mmCIF file of C-alpha atoms in Angstrom:
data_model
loop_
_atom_site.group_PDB
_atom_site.id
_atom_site.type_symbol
_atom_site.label_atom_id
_atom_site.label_comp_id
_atom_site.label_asym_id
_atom_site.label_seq_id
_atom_site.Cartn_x
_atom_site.Cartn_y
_atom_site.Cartn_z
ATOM 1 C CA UNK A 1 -99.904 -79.718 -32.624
ATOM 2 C CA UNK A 2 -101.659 -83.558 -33.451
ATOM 3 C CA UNK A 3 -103.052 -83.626 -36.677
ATOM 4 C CA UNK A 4 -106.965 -83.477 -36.604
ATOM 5 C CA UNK A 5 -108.804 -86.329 -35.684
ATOM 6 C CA UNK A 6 -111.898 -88.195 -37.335
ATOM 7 C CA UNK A 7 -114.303 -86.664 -34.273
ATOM 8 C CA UNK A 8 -112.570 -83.454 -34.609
ATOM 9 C CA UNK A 9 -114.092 -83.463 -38.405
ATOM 10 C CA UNK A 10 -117.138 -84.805 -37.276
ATOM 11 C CA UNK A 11 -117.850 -82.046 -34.955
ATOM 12 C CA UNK A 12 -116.888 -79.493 -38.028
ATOM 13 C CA UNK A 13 -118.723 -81.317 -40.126
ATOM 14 C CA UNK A 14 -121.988 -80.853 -37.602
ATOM 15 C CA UNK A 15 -121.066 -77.491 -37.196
ATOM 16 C CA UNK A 16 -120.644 -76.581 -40.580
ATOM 17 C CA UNK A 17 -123.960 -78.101 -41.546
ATOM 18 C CA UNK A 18 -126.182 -76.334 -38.726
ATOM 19 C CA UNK A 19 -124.231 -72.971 -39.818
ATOM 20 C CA UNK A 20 -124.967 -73.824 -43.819
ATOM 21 C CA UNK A 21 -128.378 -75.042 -43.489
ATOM 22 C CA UNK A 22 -129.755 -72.027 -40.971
ATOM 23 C CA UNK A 23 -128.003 -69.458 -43.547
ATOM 24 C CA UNK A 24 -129.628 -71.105 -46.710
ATOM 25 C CA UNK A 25 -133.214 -71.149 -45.076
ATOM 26 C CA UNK A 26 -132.592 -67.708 -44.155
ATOM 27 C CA UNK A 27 -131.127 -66.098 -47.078
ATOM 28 C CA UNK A 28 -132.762 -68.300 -49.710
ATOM 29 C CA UNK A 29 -135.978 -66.237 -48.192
ATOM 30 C CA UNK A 30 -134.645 -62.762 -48.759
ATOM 31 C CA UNK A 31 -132.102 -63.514 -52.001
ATOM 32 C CA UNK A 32 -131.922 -66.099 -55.225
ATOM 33 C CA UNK A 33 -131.190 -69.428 -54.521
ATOM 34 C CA UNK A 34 -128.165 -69.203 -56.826
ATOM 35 C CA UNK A 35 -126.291 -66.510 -55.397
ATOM 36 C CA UNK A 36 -126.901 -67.808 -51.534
ATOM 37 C CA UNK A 37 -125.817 -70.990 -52.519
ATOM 38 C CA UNK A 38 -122.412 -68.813 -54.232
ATOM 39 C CA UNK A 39 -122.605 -67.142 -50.944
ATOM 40 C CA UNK A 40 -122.331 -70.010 -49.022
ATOM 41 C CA UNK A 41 -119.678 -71.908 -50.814
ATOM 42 C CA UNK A 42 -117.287 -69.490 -50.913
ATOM 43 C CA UNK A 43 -117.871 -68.303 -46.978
ATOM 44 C CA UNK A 44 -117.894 -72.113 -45.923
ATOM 45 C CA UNK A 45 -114.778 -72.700 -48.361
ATOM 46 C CA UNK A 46 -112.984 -69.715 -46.396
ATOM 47 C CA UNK A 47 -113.536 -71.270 -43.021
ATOM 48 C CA UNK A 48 -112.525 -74.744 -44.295
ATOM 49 C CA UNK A 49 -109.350 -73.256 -45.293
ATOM 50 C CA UNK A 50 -108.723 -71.384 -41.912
ATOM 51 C CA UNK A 51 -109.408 -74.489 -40.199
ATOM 52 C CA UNK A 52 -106.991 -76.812 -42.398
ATOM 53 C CA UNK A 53 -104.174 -73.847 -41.292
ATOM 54 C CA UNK A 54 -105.235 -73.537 -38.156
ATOM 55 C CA UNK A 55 -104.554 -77.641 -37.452
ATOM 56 C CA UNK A 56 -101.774 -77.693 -40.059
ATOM 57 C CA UNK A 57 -98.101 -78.689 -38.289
ATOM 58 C CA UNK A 58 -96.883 -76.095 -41.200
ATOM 59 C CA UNK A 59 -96.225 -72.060 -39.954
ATOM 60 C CA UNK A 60 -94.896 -71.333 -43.114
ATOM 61 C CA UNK A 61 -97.206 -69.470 -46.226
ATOM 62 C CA UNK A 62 -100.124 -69.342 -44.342
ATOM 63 C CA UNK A 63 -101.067 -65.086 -44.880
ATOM 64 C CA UNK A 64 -99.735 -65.863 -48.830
ATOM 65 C CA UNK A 65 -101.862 -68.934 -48.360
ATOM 66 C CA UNK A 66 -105.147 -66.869 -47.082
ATOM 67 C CA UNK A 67 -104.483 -64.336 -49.879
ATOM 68 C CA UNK A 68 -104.244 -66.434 -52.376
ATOM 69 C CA UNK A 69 -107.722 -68.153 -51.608
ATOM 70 C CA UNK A 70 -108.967 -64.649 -51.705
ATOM 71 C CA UNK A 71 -108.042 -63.802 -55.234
ATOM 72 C CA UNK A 72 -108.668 -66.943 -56.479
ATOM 73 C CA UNK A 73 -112.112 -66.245 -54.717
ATOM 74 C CA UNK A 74 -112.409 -63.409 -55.825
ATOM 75 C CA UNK A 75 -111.472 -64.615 -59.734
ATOM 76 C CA UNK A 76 -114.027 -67.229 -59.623
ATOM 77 C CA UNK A 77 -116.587 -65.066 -58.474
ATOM 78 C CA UNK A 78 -116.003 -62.498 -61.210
ATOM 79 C CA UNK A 79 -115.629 -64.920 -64.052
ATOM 80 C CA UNK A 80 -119.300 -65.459 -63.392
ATOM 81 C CA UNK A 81 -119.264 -69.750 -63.911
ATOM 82 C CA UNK A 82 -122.380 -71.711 -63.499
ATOM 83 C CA UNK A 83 -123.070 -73.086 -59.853
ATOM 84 C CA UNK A 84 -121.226 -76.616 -60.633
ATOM 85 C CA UNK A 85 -118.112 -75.480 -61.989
ATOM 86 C CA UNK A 86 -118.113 -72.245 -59.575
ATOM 87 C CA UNK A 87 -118.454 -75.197 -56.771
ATOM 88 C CA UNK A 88 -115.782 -77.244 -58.055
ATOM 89 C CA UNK A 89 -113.271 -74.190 -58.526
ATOM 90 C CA UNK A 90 -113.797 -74.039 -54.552
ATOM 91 C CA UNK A 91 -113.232 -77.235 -54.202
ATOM 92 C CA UNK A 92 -110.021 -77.465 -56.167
ATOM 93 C CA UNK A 93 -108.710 -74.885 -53.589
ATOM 94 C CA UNK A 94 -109.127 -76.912 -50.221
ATOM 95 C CA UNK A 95 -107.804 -79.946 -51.795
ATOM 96 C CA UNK A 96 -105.190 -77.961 -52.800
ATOM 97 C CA UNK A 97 -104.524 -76.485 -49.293
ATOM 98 C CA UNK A 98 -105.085 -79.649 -47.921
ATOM 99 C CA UNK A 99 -103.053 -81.494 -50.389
ATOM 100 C CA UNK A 100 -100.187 -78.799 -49.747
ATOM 101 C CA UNK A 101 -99.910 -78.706 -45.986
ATOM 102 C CA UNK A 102 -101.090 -82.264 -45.053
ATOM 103 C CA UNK A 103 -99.826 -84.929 -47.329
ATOM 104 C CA UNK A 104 -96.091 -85.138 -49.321
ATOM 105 C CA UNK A 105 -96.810 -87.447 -51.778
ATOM 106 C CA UNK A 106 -99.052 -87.242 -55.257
ATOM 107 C CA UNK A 107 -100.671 -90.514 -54.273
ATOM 108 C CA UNK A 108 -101.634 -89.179 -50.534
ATOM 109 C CA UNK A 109 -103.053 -85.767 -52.853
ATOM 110 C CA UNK A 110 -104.596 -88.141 -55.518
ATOM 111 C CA UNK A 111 -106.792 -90.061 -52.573
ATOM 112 C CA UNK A 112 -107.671 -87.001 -51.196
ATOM 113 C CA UNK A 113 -108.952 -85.463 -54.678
ATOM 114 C CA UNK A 114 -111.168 -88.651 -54.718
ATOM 115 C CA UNK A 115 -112.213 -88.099 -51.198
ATOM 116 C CA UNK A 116 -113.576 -84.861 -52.300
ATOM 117 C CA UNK A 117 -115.551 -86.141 -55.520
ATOM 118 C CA UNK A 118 -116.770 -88.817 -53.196
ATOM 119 C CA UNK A 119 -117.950 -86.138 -50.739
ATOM 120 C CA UNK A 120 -119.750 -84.317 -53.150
ATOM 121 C CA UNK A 121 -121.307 -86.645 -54.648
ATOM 122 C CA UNK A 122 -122.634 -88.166 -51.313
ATOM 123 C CA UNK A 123 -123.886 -84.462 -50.669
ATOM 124 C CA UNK A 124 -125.526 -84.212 -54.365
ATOM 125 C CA UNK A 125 -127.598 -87.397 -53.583
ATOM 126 C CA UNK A 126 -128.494 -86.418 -50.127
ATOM 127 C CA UNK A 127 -130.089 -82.820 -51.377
ATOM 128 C CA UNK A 128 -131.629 -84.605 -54.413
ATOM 129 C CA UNK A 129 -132.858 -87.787 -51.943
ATOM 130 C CA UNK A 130 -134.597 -85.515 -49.678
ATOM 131 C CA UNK A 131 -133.985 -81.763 -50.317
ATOM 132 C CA UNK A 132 -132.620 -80.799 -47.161
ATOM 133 C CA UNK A 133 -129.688 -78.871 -47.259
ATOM 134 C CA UNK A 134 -128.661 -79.896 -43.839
ATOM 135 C CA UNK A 135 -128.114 -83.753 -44.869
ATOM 136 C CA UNK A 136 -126.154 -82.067 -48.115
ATOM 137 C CA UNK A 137 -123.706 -80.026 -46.139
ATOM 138 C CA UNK A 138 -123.244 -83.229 -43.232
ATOM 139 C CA UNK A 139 -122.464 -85.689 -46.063
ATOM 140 C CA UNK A 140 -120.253 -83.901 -47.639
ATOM 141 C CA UNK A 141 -118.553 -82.707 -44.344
ATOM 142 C CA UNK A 142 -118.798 -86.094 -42.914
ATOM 143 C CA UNK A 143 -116.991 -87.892 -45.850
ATOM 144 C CA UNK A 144 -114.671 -85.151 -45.367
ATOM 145 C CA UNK A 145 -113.291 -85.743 -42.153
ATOM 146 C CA UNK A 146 -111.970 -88.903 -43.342
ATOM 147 C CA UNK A 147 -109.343 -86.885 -44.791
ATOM 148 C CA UNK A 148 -107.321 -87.898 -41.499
ATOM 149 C CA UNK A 149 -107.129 -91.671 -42.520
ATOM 150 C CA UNK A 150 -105.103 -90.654 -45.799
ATOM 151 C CA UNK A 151 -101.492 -91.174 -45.040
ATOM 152 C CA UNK A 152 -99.364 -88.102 -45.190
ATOM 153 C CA UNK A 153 -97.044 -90.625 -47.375
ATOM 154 C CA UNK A 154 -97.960 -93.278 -49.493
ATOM 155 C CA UNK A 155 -94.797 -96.285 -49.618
ATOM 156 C CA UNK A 156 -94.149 -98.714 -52.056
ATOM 157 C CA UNK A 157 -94.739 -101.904 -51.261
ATOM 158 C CA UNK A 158 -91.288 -103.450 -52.662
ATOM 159 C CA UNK A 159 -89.908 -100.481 -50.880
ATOM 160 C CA UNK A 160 -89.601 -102.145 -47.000
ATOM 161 C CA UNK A 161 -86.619 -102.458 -45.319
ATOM 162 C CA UNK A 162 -84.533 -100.619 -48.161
ATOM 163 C CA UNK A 163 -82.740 -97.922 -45.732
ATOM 164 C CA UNK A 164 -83.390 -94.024 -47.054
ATOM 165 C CA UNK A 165 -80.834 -93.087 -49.737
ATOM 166 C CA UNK A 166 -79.926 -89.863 -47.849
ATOM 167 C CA UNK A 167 -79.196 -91.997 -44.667
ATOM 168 C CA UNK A 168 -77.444 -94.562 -46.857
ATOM 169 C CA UNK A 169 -75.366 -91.688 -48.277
ATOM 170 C CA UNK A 170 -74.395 -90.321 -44.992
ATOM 171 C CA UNK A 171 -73.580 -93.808 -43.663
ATOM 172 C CA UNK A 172 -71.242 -94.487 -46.766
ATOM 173 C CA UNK A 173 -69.320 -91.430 -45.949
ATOM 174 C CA UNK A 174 -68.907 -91.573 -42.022
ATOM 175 C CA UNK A 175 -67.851 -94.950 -43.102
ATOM 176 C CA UNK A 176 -65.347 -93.652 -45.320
ATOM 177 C CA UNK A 177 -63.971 -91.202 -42.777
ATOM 178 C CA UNK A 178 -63.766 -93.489 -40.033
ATOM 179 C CA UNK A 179 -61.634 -95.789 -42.328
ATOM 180 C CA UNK A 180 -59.613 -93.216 -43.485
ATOM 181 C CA UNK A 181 -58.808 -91.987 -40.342
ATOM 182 C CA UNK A 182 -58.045 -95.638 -39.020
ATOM 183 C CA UNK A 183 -55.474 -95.429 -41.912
ATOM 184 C CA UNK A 184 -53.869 -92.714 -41.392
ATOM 185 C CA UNK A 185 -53.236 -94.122 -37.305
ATOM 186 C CA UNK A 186 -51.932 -97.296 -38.404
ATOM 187 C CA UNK A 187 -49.367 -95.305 -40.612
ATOM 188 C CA UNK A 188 -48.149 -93.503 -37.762
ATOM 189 C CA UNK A 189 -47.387 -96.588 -36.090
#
């Protein structure tokens, strides 16, 4: 499976917005404002995080990976934290599902953590800029799918051309062998 592309997020990131802007209109008639936003982040959160596995090249820890979003979920939900924190407790789990089955370096993880601030505060100035929710959810979605542009590995840049240690190490030793071996026939000789 390809990892996602940028017009794969953009169509999530339009979907995502129609879904969490018709819901908030909706519920925000018949419940507080508060707990449909709560609502909303942790729902949207959950299908962010089914979508990361779902394109992930990873099969491994995905049901431990779902179950773990659900306690934490769950946690965060109980331990009652005002809307900003309660939103950035969500958002420390995707980055950390993304960070953990996209990228294999800190530096790849570290961008992405920045992606996400970036995001939300792109979404924050949208809602304040015109108060509608739609614009909030597509910024922040939109600045998400850039997540694809982060290299799964960040390399030094002194670090070209110098052949992987591992590979070295194997070399070395074949090398070894073979000489050995060529050794040992010219002794029989």
């Amino acid at each position: 499976m390809k990892r996602p592309s940028f017009f794969e997020g953009v169509g999530v990131a339009l979907a995502a917005s129609a879904v969490g802007s018709v819901l908030f209109t909706v519920l925000a008639t018949l419940f507080a404002g508060g707990f449909v936003l709560r609502v909303l982040i942790a729902g949207m959160g959950l299908l962010y995080v089914l979508y990361l596995l779902r394109r992930s090249h990873e099969r491994v820890g995905r049901i431990t990976t779902i179950a773990l979003w659900l306690v934490a979920a769950g946690s965060i939900w109980l331990l009652d934290l005002g809307l900003p924190l309660y939103l950035a407790a969500h958002l420390g789990i995707v980055w950390l599902v993304r960070s953990l089955y996209f990228y294999s370096s800190l530096l790849a993880a570290a961008a992405d953590l920045g992606l996400i601030a970036l995001g939300i505060a792109a979404a924050f100035w949208a809602v304040l800029a015109t108060g509608n929710w739609f614009l909030g959810f597509w910024c922040f979605f939109l600045v998400q799918a850039l997540f694809v542009v982060i290299p799964t590995r960040f390399r030094r840049p002194g670090n070209r051309g110098v052949v992987n240690p591992v590979v070295e190490d194997r070399f070395q030793y074949a090398h070894r062998v073979a000489e050995a071996a060529l050794t040992k026939l010219s002794a029989v000789r």
